Coordinates of C-alpha atoms in Angstrom, one line a residue:
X1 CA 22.1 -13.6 9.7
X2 CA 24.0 -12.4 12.7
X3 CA 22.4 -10.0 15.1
X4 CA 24.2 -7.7 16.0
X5 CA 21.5 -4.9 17.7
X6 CA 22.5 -1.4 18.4
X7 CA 20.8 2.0 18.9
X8 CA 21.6 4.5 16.5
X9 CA 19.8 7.8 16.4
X10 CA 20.6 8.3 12.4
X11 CA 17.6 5.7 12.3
X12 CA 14.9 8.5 13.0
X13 CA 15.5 8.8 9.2
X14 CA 12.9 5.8 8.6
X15 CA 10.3 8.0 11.0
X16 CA 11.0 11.0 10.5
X17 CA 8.7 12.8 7.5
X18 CA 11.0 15.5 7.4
X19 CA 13.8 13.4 6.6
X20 CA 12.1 12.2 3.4
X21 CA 12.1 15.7 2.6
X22 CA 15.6 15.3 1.3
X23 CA 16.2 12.1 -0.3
X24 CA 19.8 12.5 -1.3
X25 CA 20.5 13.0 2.5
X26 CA 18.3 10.2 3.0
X27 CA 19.9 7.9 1.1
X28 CA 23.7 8.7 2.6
X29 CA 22.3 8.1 6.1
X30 CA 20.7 5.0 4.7
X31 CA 23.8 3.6 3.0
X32 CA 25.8 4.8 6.4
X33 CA 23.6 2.7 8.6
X34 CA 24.0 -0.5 5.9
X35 CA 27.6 -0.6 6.4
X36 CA 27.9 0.2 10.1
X37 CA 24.3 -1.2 11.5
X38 CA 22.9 -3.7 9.3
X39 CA 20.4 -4.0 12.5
X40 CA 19.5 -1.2 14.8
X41 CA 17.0 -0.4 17.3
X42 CA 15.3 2.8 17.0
X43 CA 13.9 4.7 19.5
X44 CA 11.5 7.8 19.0
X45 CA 8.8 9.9 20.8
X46 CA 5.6 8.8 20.1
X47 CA 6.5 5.3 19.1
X48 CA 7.4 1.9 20.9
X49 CA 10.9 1.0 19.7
X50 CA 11.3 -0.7 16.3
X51 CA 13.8 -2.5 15.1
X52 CA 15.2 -1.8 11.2
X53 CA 17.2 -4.0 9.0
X54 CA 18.8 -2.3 6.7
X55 CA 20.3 -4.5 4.3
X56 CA 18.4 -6.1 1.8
X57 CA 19.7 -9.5 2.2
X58 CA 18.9 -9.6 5.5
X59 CA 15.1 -8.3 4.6
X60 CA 15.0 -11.2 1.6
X61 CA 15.9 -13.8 4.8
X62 CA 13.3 -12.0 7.1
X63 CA 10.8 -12.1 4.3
X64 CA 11.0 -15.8 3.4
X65 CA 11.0 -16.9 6.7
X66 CA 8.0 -17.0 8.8
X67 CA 8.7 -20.1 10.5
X68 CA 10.7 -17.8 12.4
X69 CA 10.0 -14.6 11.8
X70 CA 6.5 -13.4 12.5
X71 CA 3.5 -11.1 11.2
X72 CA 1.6 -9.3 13.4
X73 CA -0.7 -6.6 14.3
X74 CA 2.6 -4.1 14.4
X75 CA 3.5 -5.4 11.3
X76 CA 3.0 -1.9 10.0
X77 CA 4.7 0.3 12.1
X78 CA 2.0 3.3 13.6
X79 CA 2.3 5.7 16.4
X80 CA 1.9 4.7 19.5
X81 CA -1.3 6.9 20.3
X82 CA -2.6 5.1 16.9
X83 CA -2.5 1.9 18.2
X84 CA -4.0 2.5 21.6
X85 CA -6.7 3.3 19.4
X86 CA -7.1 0.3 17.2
X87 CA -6.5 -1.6 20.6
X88 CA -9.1 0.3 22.2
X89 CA -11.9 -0.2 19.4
X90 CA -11.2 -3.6 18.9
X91 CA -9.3 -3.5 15.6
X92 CA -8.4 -6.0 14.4
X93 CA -6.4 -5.8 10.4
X94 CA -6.5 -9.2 8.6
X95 CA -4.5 -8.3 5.6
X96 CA -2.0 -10.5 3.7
X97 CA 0.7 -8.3 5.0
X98 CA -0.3 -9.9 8.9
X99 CA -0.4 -13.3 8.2
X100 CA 1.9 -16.3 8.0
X101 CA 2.7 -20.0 6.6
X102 CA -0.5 -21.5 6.1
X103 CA -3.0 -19.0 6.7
X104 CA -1.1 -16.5 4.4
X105 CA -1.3 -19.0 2.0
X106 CA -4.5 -20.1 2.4
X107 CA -5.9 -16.5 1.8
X108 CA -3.6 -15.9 -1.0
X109 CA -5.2 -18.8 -2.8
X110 CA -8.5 -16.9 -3.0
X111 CA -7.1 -14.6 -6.0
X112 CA -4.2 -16.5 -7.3
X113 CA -5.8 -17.6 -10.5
X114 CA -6.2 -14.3 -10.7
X115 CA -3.2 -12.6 -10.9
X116 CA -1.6 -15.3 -13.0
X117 CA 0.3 -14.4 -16.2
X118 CA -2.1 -15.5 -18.5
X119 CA -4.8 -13.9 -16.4
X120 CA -3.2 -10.4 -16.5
X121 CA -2.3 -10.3 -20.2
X122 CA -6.1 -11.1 -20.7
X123 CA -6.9 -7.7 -19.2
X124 CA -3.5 -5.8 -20.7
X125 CA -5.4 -4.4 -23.7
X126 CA -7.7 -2.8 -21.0
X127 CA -4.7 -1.1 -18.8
X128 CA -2.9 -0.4 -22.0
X129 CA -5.9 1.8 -23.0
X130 CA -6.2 3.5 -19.4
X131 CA -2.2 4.6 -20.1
X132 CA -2.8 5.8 -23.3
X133 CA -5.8 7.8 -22.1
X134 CA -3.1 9.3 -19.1
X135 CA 0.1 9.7 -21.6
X136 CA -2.7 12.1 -23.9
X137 CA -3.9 13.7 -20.7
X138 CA -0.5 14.2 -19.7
X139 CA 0.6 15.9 -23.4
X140 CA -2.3 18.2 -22.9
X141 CA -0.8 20.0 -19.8
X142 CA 1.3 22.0 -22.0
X143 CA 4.2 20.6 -20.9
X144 CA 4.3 21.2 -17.2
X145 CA 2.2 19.2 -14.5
X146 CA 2.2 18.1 -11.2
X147 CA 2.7 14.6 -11.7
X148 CA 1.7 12.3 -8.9
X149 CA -1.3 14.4 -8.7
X150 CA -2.5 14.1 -12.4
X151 CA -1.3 11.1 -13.6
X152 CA 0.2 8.8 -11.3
X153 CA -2.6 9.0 -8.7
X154 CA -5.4 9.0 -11.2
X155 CA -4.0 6.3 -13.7
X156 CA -3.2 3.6 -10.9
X157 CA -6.7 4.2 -9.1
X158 CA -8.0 3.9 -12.9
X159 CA -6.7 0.7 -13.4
X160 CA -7.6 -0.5 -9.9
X161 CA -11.2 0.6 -10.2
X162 CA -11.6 -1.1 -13.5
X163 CA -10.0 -3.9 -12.0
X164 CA -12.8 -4.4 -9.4
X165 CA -15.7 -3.7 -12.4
X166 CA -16.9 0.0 -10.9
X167 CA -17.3 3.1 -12.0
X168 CA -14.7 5.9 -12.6
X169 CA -17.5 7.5 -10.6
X170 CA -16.8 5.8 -7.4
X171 CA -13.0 7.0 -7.9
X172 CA -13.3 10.3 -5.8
X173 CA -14.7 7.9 -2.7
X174 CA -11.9 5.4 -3.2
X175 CA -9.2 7.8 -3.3
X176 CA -10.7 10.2 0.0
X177 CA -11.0 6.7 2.0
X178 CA -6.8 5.4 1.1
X179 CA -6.3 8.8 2.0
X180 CA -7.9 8.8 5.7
X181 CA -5.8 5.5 6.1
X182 CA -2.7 6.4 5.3
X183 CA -2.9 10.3 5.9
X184 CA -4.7 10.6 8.6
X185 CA -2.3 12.6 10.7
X186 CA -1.4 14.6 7.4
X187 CA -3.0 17.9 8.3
X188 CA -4.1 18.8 4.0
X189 CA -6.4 15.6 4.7
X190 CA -7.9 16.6 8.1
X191 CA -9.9 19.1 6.9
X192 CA -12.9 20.5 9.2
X193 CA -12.4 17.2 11.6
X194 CA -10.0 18.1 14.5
X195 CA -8.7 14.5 15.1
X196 CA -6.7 12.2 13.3
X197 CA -8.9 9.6 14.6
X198 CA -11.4 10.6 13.0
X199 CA -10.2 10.6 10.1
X200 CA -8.9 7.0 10.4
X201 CA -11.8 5.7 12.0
X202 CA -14.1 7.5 9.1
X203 CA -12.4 6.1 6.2
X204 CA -12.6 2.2 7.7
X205 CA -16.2 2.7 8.3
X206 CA -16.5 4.2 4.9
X207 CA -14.3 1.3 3.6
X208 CA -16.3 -1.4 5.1
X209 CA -19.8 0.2 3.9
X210 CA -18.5 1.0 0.4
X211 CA -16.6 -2.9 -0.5
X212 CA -19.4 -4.1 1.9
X213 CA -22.5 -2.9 -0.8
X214 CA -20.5 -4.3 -4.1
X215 CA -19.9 -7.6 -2.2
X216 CA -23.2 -8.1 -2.0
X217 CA -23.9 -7.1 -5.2
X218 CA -21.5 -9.4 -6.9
X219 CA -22.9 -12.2 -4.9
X220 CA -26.0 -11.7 -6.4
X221 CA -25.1 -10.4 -9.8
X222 CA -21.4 -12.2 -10.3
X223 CA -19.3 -11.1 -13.1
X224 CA -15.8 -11.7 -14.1
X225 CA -14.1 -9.3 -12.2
X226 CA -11.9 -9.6 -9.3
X227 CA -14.7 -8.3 -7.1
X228 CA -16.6 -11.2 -7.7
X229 CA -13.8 -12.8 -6.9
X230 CA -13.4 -11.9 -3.5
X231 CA -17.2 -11.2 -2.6
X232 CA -17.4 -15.4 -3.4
X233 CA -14.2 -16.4 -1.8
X234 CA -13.6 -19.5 0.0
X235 CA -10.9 -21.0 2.2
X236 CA -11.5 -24.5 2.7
X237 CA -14.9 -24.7 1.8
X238 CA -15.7 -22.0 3.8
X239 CA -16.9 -18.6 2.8
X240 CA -14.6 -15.5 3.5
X241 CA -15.9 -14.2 6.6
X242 CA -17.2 -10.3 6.4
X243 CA -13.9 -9.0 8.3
X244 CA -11.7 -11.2 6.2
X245 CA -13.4 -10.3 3.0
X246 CA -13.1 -6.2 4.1
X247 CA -9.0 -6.6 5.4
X248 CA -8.9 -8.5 1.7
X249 CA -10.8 -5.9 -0.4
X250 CA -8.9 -2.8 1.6
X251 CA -5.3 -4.3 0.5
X252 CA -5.8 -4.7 -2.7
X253 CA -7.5 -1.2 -3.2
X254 CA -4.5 0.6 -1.3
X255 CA -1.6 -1.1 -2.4
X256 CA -3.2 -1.7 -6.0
X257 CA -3.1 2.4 -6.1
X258 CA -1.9 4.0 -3.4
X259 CA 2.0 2.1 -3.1
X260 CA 2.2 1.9 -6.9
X261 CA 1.3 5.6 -7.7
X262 CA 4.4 6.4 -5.4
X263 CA 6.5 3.9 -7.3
X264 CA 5.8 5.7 -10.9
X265 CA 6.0 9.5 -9.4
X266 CA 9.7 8.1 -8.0
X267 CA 10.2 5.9 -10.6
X268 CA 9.9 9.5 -13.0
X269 CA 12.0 11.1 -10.5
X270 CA 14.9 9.0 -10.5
X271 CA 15.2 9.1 -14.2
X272 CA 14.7 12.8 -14.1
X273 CA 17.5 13.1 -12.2
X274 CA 19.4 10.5 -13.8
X275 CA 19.4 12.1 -17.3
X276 CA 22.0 8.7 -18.5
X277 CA 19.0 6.3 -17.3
X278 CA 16.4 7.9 -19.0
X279 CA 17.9 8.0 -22.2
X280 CA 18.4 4.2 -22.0
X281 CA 15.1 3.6 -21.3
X282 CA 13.9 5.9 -24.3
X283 CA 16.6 3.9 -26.7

């Protein structure tokens, strides 16, 4: 990959919110930027500067190569008063997402079996009836709904939640906590609290008490689900540690619901708009 860096302000689209306001816009910037800056440095208020690829190729190569190209705390990119604060309080995320070679692997291993083909179509009768139960829901509304908010959100933390072995009753607490994660500068998630931070800060602590209580439990009581799973993990020999086993639980809890419930409500979009595709999927 050659590197070619330059500064373009058109890359405020990827932190902008506003910008993703209009995706059609979005996407002509985006295709602009692939043909005339396949790498740029981006520079915003707020933010240390990033730096974007914007070619897919050139994320593939990025992706598969760690030997090189490394995973860190800023692996996610966060403003800058954000980090000062995870700094400050001694953060530290341990997720797959901030790990490399080895150690990535070595972590991965703990669900692996897991997630295996044979593994998953074990458990498809189960998801199969969680869509059903949504597709009925959804026929119900009398043909008009608000989709990501009562299907797409509630389906994929359905499956998730049944995935770990808990209770559709612990769904509200699972869904507030992603929320204060990813939302917590979104102003229709702050409610009474006045700072973001708290809000952020909150829904760790509430991660870390919540995952921490059903670790436990499947310790003692183990079952066949993928809590159990974690709660008993090992890495050579040696039991998950209590940070490693919460950065483990809170990735698969967020981007089991929170990333894929986006995916279906712009999955529907995009065939919504694209009446052509949409009848090819129905044929």
């Amino acid at each position: 990959m050659d590197i070619d860096v330059r500064t373009d302000p058109r890359g405020a689209i990827f932190l902008d919110p506003d910008a993703y306001t209009d995706p059609e816009a979005w996407h002509a910037t985006a295709a602009e930027l692939r043909a005339e800056a396949p790498v740029l440095r981006i520079e915003a208020d707020g933010y240390q500067p990033v730096h974007a690829l914007t070619r897919h190729a050139d994320v593939f190569e990025v992706s598969r190569r760690n030997d090189v190209w490394h995973n860190t705390q800023r692996s996610q990119v966060m403003p800058e008063w954000l980090w000062q604060v995870i700094v400050g309080m001694g953060i530290n995320p341990r997720t797959l997402v901030h790990l490399d070679g080895t150690e990535h692997r070595d972590h991965r291993q703990v669900t692996n079996d897991w997630f295996k083909p044979a593994a998953v179509r074990h458990r498809q009768g189960d998801i199969d009836a969680i869509a059903d139960e949504f597709v009925a829901k959804m026929a119900d509304l009398g043909g008009e709904c608000d989709f990501a908010r009562d299907v797409a959100v509630p389906y994929t933390l359905r499956v998730i939640m049944s995935i770990f072995g808990v209770p559709p009753a612990d769904e509200p607490t699972m869904l507030r906590l992603t929320q204060g994660i990813f939302g917590a500068a979104d102003p229709e998630y702050l409610g009474d609290l006045a700072s973001p931070t708290e809000v952020g800060l909150g829904a760790i602590g509430g991660f870390g008490d919540y995952f921490g209580a059903l670790a436990a439990d499947r310790r003692a009581h183990p079952t066949d689900d993928l809590a159990t799973v974690i709660a008993n993990g090992e890495i050579e020999g040696c039991p998950l540690d209590d940070d490693a086993m919460l950065w483990y639980f809170i990735i698969v809890a967020t981007a089991g619901h929170d990333t894929t419930s986006y995916a279906l409500s712009g999955g529907l979009q995009a065939l919504l708009d694209r009446p052509d595709q949409l009848a090819a999927l129905r044929a």
